[in-house]
XYZ file of C-alpha atoms in Angstrom:
558
model
C -12.381 -4.932 -33.948
C -12.048 -1.236 -35.043
C -8.519 -1.746 -35.977
C -9.168 -4.590 -38.140
C -11.784 -2.991 -39.894
C -9.848 0.051 -40.480
C -6.836 -2.049 -42.136
C -9.376 -3.715 -44.403
C -10.805 -0.398 -45.578
C -7.213 0.646 -46.693
C -6.739 -2.731 -48.573
C -9.962 -2.045 -50.300
C -8.897 1.316 -51.885
C -7.056 -0.347 -54.599
C -10.153 -1.836 -55.961
C -12.864 -0.277 -58.061
C -16.230 -0.314 -56.573
C -19.599 0.070 -58.104
C -23.047 1.192 -56.616
C -26.249 0.971 -58.253
C -28.574 3.985 -57.840
C -32.338 3.906 -58.847
C -33.325 6.055 -62.162
C -35.790 8.068 -59.775
C -32.921 9.438 -57.567
C -31.040 10.416 -60.772
C -33.738 12.088 -62.089
C -34.324 14.187 -59.049
C -31.018 15.495 -58.923
C -30.809 19.110 -59.947
C -28.156 20.700 -62.205
C -26.908 22.383 -59.417
C -26.576 19.269 -57.383
C -24.898 17.428 -60.332
C -22.319 20.327 -60.561
C -21.409 20.002 -57.106
C -20.646 16.386 -57.442
C -17.923 17.040 -60.238
C -16.186 19.971 -58.525
C -12.714 19.169 -57.581
C -11.582 19.198 -53.908
C -9.542 21.865 -54.418
C -12.018 24.333 -55.618
C -14.739 23.314 -52.794
C -11.774 23.806 -50.281
C -11.117 27.292 -51.561
C -14.852 28.281 -51.429
C -15.094 27.046 -47.962
C -11.932 29.042 -46.680
C -13.564 32.342 -48.105
C -16.971 31.523 -46.447
C -14.977 30.630 -43.362
C -13.317 34.049 -43.310
C -16.123 36.180 -43.883
C -17.534 34.270 -40.697
C -14.625 35.148 -39.087
C -14.746 38.800 -39.769
C -18.326 39.328 -38.681
C -17.681 37.523 -35.437
C -14.378 39.528 -34.553
C -16.552 42.738 -35.017
C -19.035 41.599 -32.147
C -17.940 43.262 -28.870
C -19.468 40.248 -26.765
C -16.744 38.124 -28.113
C -14.103 40.319 -27.143
C -15.687 40.803 -23.715
C -15.866 36.855 -23.270
C -12.284 36.708 -24.360
C -10.975 39.105 -22.147
C -12.834 37.750 -19.234
C -11.575 34.252 -19.752
C -8.142 35.358 -19.903
C -8.257 37.416 -16.803
C -9.727 34.134 -14.780
C -6.898 31.964 -15.873
C -4.447 34.694 -14.896
C -5.918 34.870 -11.636
C -5.844 30.878 -11.264
C -2.119 31.441 -12.031
C -1.386 34.145 -9.556
C -3.197 32.513 -6.557
C -1.507 29.014 -7.535
C -5.247 27.587 -7.520
C -5.536 23.765 -8.851
C -9.011 22.600 -8.628
C -8.275 19.261 -9.630
C -5.194 19.150 -7.127
C -5.217 17.819 -3.567
C -4.884 21.040 -2.236
C -7.261 23.417 -3.892
C -6.291 26.645 -1.886
C -2.702 26.241 -2.952
C -1.630 25.696 0.424
C 1.432 23.772 0.513
C 4.102 25.680 -1.564
C 6.716 22.704 -1.551
C 4.680 20.031 -3.576
C 4.187 16.921 -1.591
C 5.432 13.943 -3.498
C 2.558 11.849 -2.162
C -1.120 11.444 -2.485
C -3.406 12.690 0.327
C -3.248 10.241 3.361
C -0.735 7.617 4.742
C -1.464 4.904 1.713
C -2.365 4.945 -2.004
C -2.796 1.988 -3.909
C -0.391 2.248 -6.831
C -1.186 -0.498 -9.194
C -3.323 -3.848 -9.607
C -1.885 -6.834 -7.953
C -1.208 -9.208 -10.514
C -1.391 -11.976 -7.881
C -5.013 -11.114 -6.965
C -6.261 -13.752 -9.204
C -5.061 -16.335 -6.630
C -7.945 -14.961 -3.924
C -10.542 -16.837 -6.115
C -10.865 -19.518 -3.668
C -11.432 -17.007 -0.950
C -14.402 -14.999 -2.633
C -17.813 -16.310 -3.349
C -19.592 -15.844 -6.229
C -21.316 -12.332 -6.651
C -24.948 -11.726 -7.405
C -24.464 -8.430 -9.618
C -28.298 -7.667 -9.387
C -28.070 -7.929 -5.270
C -24.910 -5.557 -5.605
C -26.964 -3.137 -7.916
C -30.231 -2.890 -5.268
C -27.923 -2.337 -2.294
C -27.483 1.206 -1.427
C -25.110 0.236 1.357
C -22.205 1.165 -0.863
C -23.479 4.534 -1.569
C -21.092 7.394 -0.457
C -21.931 10.382 1.660
C -21.927 13.638 0.013
C -18.691 15.567 0.710
C -20.395 18.846 0.210
C -17.143 20.157 -1.825
C -14.976 20.319 1.048
C -11.221 19.972 0.290
C -7.937 19.586 2.185
C -6.848 23.421 2.777
C -3.587 23.886 4.870
C -3.202 27.646 4.337
C -0.882 28.860 7.109
C -0.892 32.404 7.928
C 2.126 34.752 7.174
C 2.962 35.272 10.718
C 3.422 31.177 11.003
C 5.313 31.418 7.649
C 7.619 34.321 9.067
C 8.267 32.378 12.152
C 9.457 29.417 10.421
C 12.436 31.350 8.979
C 13.743 31.809 12.566
C 12.815 28.224 14.038
C 14.585 26.202 11.156
C 17.757 28.433 11.654
C 17.834 27.482 15.302
C 20.521 24.798 16.393
C 20.412 25.358 20.004
C 17.118 23.563 21.424
C 16.674 19.844 20.613
C 13.598 17.980 21.921
C 14.133 14.096 22.179
C 10.652 12.171 22.684
C 9.839 8.734 23.925
C 6.389 7.316 22.779
C 4.440 4.621 24.054
C 1.735 2.095 23.571
C 0.373 0.287 20.415
C 1.174 1.643 16.668
C -1.860 4.109 16.695
C -1.175 5.431 20.145
C 2.284 6.030 19.282
C 1.320 7.945 16.000
C -1.071 10.282 17.959
C 2.105 11.120 20.182
C 4.204 11.580 17.231
C 1.556 14.111 15.833
C 1.884 16.041 19.469
C 5.725 15.782 19.499
C 6.044 17.701 16.183
C 3.498 20.487 17.409
C 5.581 20.777 20.875
C 8.681 21.128 18.961
C 7.356 23.795 16.939
C 6.068 25.762 20.045
C 9.232 25.502 21.522
C 10.981 26.687 18.256
C 13.118 23.243 18.610
C 14.721 20.774 16.526
C 12.928 17.559 16.712
C 14.963 14.404 16.965
C 13.169 11.504 15.151
C 10.817 9.924 17.903
C 11.994 6.982 20.281
C 9.422 4.196 20.205
C 9.401 2.442 23.643
C 9.047 -1.357 23.671
C 5.439 -2.573 23.830
C 4.806 -4.296 27.222
C 1.964 -5.986 26.040
C 3.394 -7.268 22.529
C 6.995 -7.160 23.040
C 7.038 -5.246 19.686
C 10.873 -3.735 19.402
C 9.691 -1.903 16.180
C 11.791 1.390 15.628
C 10.246 4.427 13.956
C 11.961 3.640 10.502
C 10.783 0.056 10.787
C 6.919 1.633 10.592
C 7.375 4.972 9.214
C 9.041 6.261 6.094
C 11.541 8.572 7.713
C 13.124 10.717 4.845
C 9.280 11.671 3.790
C 8.687 12.490 7.198
C 11.742 14.911 7.391
C 10.900 16.197 3.779
C 7.119 16.923 4.453
C 8.027 18.895 7.638
C 10.840 20.817 6.314
C 9.094 24.168 6.202
C 7.665 23.819 9.888
C 10.036 21.907 12.057
C 13.498 20.910 11.818
C 13.848 17.025 12.131
C 17.438 15.105 12.699
C 17.832 11.466 12.911
C 20.173 11.977 16.077
C 21.253 14.276 18.458
C 24.592 16.287 17.310
C 27.929 15.006 18.747
C 28.086 18.096 21.059
C 25.071 17.138 23.004
C 25.628 13.245 23.036
C 27.460 13.377 26.470
C 25.101 15.776 28.253
C 22.588 14.507 30.436
C 19.069 15.910 28.922
C 16.232 17.682 31.139
C 13.750 14.852 31.791
C 10.086 15.700 32.154
C 7.925 12.826 32.968
C 4.927 14.532 34.699
C 3.302 16.662 31.896
C -0.540 17.250 33.056
C -3.091 16.526 30.500
C -4.198 18.907 27.917
C -1.917 21.573 28.480
C -1.975 24.948 26.166
C 1.034 26.232 24.081
C 1.415 28.881 26.718
C 1.729 26.431 29.399
C 4.596 24.613 27.692
C 6.622 27.691 26.721
C 6.466 28.788 30.401
C 7.300 25.352 31.476
C 10.198 24.414 29.333
C 11.481 27.066 27.237
C 13.793 28.624 29.737
C 15.105 25.021 30.929
C 15.595 23.946 27.063
C 17.583 27.245 26.482
C 19.781 26.544 29.428
C 20.466 22.937 29.116
C 20.178 22.327 25.021
C 18.047 19.164 25.264
C 14.750 18.280 26.615
C 13.613 14.684 27.076
C 9.659 14.297 27.195
C 7.938 10.757 27.730
C 4.450 9.852 27.871
C 2.826 12.443 25.528
C -0.501 10.641 25.360
C -3.255 13.277 25.534
C -0.845 15.736 27.014
C -1.129 18.473 24.415
C -4.396 20.130 24.305
C -6.949 19.470 21.358
C -8.011 23.170 21.244
C -5.089 24.926 19.573
C -4.414 28.087 17.342
C -5.482 27.698 13.793
C -1.990 27.166 12.556
C -0.957 24.538 14.800
C -4.050 22.595 14.273
C -3.138 22.777 10.659
C 0.302 21.367 11.492
C -1.413 18.403 13.212
C -3.220 17.748 10.204
C -0.109 17.787 7.911
C 1.559 15.486 10.241
C -1.211 13.001 10.562
C -2.321 12.875 6.925
C 0.889 13.773 5.061
C 4.046 13.533 7.134
C 3.419 9.883 8.934
C 3.549 7.556 5.838
C 3.949 4.114 6.377
C 7.689 2.598 5.363
C 7.651 1.245 1.776
C 7.353 -2.562 2.666
C 4.432 -2.173 4.703
C 2.645 0.229 1.830
C 3.730 -2.585 -0.815
C 1.946 -5.515 1.012
C -1.137 -3.268 2.218
C -1.523 -2.139 -1.245
C -1.517 -5.953 -2.353
C -3.924 -7.165 0.293
C -6.069 -4.039 -0.709
C -6.132 -5.224 -4.272
C -6.984 -8.576 -3.203
C -9.997 -7.469 -1.578
C -11.029 -5.098 -4.455
C -10.740 -7.553 -6.961
C -14.288 -8.709 -7.014
C -15.842 -5.139 -6.100
C -16.511 -2.846 -3.145
C -15.615 -4.164 0.135
C -16.415 -3.274 4.083
C -13.650 -3.163 6.686
C -14.450 -3.902 10.410
C -12.117 -3.034 13.278
C -13.323 -5.466 15.695
C -12.119 -5.008 19.416
C -12.884 -8.075 20.914
C -9.486 -8.922 22.165
C -9.073 -10.110 25.913
C -7.163 -7.208 27.136
C -10.043 -4.868 25.541
C -12.821 -6.720 27.453
C -10.738 -6.495 30.655
C -9.925 -2.626 30.426
C -13.347 -1.570 29.325
C -15.007 -3.668 32.273
C -17.580 -5.258 29.874
C -18.106 -8.743 29.143
C -17.877 -10.633 25.793
C -21.248 -12.246 26.000
C -19.988 -15.751 24.368
C -20.566 -17.939 27.587
C -20.383 -17.997 31.346
C -17.010 -19.490 30.634
C -15.417 -16.531 28.956
C -17.124 -14.111 31.204
C -15.650 -15.781 34.170
C -12.201 -15.484 32.650
C -12.488 -11.652 32.291
C -13.849 -11.561 35.903
C -10.760 -13.224 37.099
C -8.287 -11.104 34.943
C -9.800 -7.962 36.228
C -9.770 -8.970 40.023
C -6.275 -10.007 39.554
C -5.213 -6.842 37.966
C -7.520 -4.208 38.913
C -5.301 -1.269 37.423
C -6.076 -2.355 33.916
C -9.764 -1.367 34.234
C -9.802 2.226 32.759
C -13.276 2.546 32.869
C -15.400 4.086 35.784
C -15.122 1.409 38.578
C -18.462 2.585 40.107
C -20.596 1.351 37.205
C -22.046 -2.112 36.698
C -21.420 -3.978 33.335
C -25.171 -3.483 32.619
C -24.745 0.198 33.118
C -21.637 0.171 31.030
C -23.319 -1.616 28.175
C -26.258 0.934 28.095
C -24.168 3.873 28.143
C -22.420 2.795 24.822
C -18.944 2.037 26.578
C -18.910 -1.454 25.578
C -17.594 -3.092 22.352
C -20.084 -4.578 19.983
C -19.786 -8.184 19.948
C -20.166 -10.414 16.578
C -23.900 -10.809 16.936
C -24.266 -7.217 17.622
C -22.403 -6.171 14.797
C -24.306 -8.496 12.456
C -27.677 -7.303 13.389
C -26.341 -3.628 13.008
C -25.057 -4.368 9.546
C -28.240 -6.272 8.413
C -30.240 -3.263 9.720
C -27.887 -0.774 7.644
C -28.632 -2.792 4.342
C -25.228 -4.856 4.005
C -25.957 -7.514 1.262
C -25.229 -10.959 2.313
C -22.557 -11.303 -0.346
C -20.469 -8.198 0.805
C -16.889 -8.979 1.054
C -15.600 -7.836 4.452
C -12.240 -7.377 5.798
C -12.003 -7.678 9.551
C -8.990 -5.848 11.207
C -7.762 -6.261 15.108
C -6.129 -8.828 17.068
C -7.553 -12.519 17.832
C -10.844 -12.360 19.610
C -11.294 -13.917 22.751
C -12.949 -16.998 22.085
C -11.271 -17.391 18.468
C -13.346 -18.179 15.738
C -16.277 -19.183 17.926
C -16.518 -15.575 18.790
C -16.919 -14.642 14.880
C -19.189 -17.149 14.209
C -22.410 -15.055 14.029
C -20.707 -12.797 11.521
C -19.116 -15.514 9.264
C -22.587 -17.479 8.962
C -24.613 -14.441 7.664
C -21.506 -12.803 5.700
C -19.513 -15.930 4.544
C -16.958 -13.521 2.369
C -15.010 -12.711 5.522
C -11.372 -12.373 5.626
C -8.686 -10.895 7.473
C -4.572 -10.124 6.304
C -3.819 -13.809 6.922
C -6.403 -15.137 4.777
C -5.369 -12.663 2.113
C -1.843 -13.251 2.196
C 0.287 -15.614 -0.353
C 2.573 -18.171 1.570
C 5.483 -16.305 3.213
C 4.335 -12.842 2.357
C 3.718 -11.874 6.037
C 7.018 -13.328 7.415
C 8.699 -10.469 7.531
C 6.067 -8.842 9.961
C 6.043 -12.021 12.110
C 5.776 -11.150 15.964
C 5.696 -7.393 14.930
C 2.379 -6.193 16.113
C 2.987 -2.398 15.064
C 3.733 -3.488 11.559
C 0.781 -6.126 11.355
C -1.562 -3.086 12.940
C -0.176 -0.762 9.975
C -1.323 -3.488 7.320
C -4.645 -3.332 9.062
C -4.628 0.059 9.029
C -3.833 0.440 5.132
C -6.614 -2.036 3.978
C -9.306 -0.475 6.220
C -8.505 3.189 5.212
C -8.836 1.935 1.382
C -12.064 0.411 2.025
C -15.304 1.450 0.631
C -17.110 1.421 3.921
C -15.448 1.368 7.417
C -16.767 0.541 10.603
C -15.223 -0.013 14.287
C -17.050 -1.961 16.705
C -15.701 0.329 19.299
C -13.879 3.620 19.600
C -10.153 3.746 20.171
C -6.794 5.403 18.609
C -7.396 3.275 15.362
C -10.985 3.939 14.661
C -10.598 7.729 15.437
C -7.392 7.930 13.126
C -9.095 6.239 10.152
C -12.271 8.058 10.656
C -9.978 11.231 10.249
C -8.267 10.213 7.547
C -10.944 9.085 5.434
C -12.880 12.492 6.225
C -9.719 14.187 4.976
C -9.351 11.895 1.817
C -13.079 13.073 0.586
C -15.544 11.881 3.381
C -15.518 8.270 2.409
C -18.561 6.224 3.868
C -17.556 5.384 7.833
C -20.127 4.157 9.956
C -20.149 5.199 13.640
C -22.295 2.628 15.711
C -24.582 4.920 17.687
C -24.212 2.681 20.710
C -25.823 4.758 23.434
C -29.142 4.807 21.446
C -29.513 1.574 19.754
C -28.510 -0.953 22.548
C -31.754 -0.716 24.457
C -33.401 -2.123 20.986
C -30.914 -4.705 20.768
C -32.045 -5.891 24.409
C -35.737 -5.860 23.257
C -36.550 -9.502 21.912
C -40.139 -8.856 21.325
C -39.303 -6.001 18.673
C -40.119 -7.350 15.134
C -37.220 -7.530 12.908
C -38.431 -5.166 10.334
C -39.343 -2.524 12.964
C -35.770 -2.936 14.479
C -33.986 -2.645 11.202
C -36.070 0.491 10.549
C -35.414 2.026 13.917
C -31.550 1.143 13.671
C -31.245 2.699 10.131
C -32.940 5.946 11.124
C -30.598 6.194 14.203
C -27.470 6.041 11.633
C -28.624 8.459 8.946
C -25.990 11.253 10.312
C -23.532 8.842 11.387
C -22.199 7.614 8.122
C -18.979 9.988 7.726
C -20.626 13.214 6.484
C -18.690 16.264 6.903
C -19.033 17.571 10.322
C -17.959 20.965 11.826
C -15.991 20.678 15.271
C -16.080 24.108 16.133
C -18.943 24.146 18.819
C -17.417 21.595 21.168
C -13.983 21.846 23.091
C -11.561 18.843 23.279
C -12.377 17.318 19.816
C -9.479 15.981 17.795
C -8.943 17.841 14.560
C -7.160 14.680 13.132
C -10.489 13.285 13.639
C -12.875 16.176 12.688
C -10.754 18.185 10.239
C -13.256 20.716 9.500
C -13.131 23.664 9.666
C -9.308 24.345 10.236
C -7.819 21.629 7.765
C -10.582 21.338 5.173
C -12.837 24.220 3.595
C -15.644 25.157 1.143
C -16.300 28.707 1.494
C -19.670 28.413 -0.586
C -21.327 26.471 2.191
C -22.614 26.879 5.721
C -22.671 23.524 7.426
C -24.434 21.973 10.460
C -22.435 22.379 13.604
C -22.047 19.226 15.655
């Protein structure tokens, strides 16, 4: 409309216009006023210039102006010297080589034009209900920003490490995608400790899902190499002079070993043989490392391990379809059969399904990873069991999730199928997974690839407005740390140990129950948490203080 009006005004410049003015107004004008009306534009402009020049002379004579000017110039010079970009992803100028990706594994690059096709999946939104709900409010990030400021000693050591061509580390990682991801992070750090070249990690075929995906199927290899080029040399394969040699293999690395242990155990053998092969790195490296190595873990987890372009493309499309109608919640539901077996817990659906889990655990007792001397009831009260759909529903209602909230649920098929999800689907009808959101044939390339499907879940969950896992585990921990590093996006951590006794109290009125549960979670919504007071806490889950910084604030310690 503004453009149309402007055009019409230009057209009217060629016509005469007359404005009738009351005689009272004309009589009230003084001769000086009338003279100003007949002054030419050039004369008026000349007078204005002289006046402005005189004002400028007066301002320039003021010493306060010169002091302010010098202060501003000095401040800008300081920012330039220290390479400080207050609007960039790295506010302390920590990465000398500019990363070509945004913080994190994924980024939504554009709105998916096919998002309009999601209309059949999404219910009508009551905008008033959305406005009233505080469920979507984000926690205060307290000014914390990513800050990977490696020490001068680290940078000096990098020069010699990157030149070395005599030592090579080969690692074989196992488990699901998120478990493999954790091991890859540790593999990079171990290579750095040993001053060795890292061969792109080998992914062991998953025995549970039969997934034969390689590193390049899941992650962007070239980005991985480029991002770590100042820290560790990474190659796709061993050089020809090492291909025929038999590498030294280590299968029994203890849990939580220190950098000194790794050097004393492996360095001499690696120098002698040239190649070291490590398997089963899960939780082998200590979580308590020197500051530079903690920063390297963050750099690998949040910058180097970016998903392969085909996964990012589809993951971003699914994200945009969820977001096309407003904010959404991502739930990571751990209700698969193997989860109930491993945790020693029961799904709570019916005696039929409880018996299935009992029989499976009896046949394969080695699958039980929890303490075998605890009963199911004890495990439940200790917060060691996944939440079932009914418990997740009650928790979300108590935390104020509106009934029209759009929910993306990630995870494998639950034991009991859709029957296990009925309480959630009944209370929150806008309930989808990646199969619901995908267009026909869009997921065909990922069929029978559990790791690639998990990567899609990761992208949509990480990009959500609110994220909540029904149980711990590698994916929940990884996304929690990723969301913290990206600005402390809201992440609900169910306080199972304290809340489950109230879940079992059927005499508690709903209003009182909701208030108690809400109060229990006031400090479990993704707020900044410092991990310095407790050992063994993963920096990729709690990135403060090594990987994020705000020098002006002193925060509570976990």
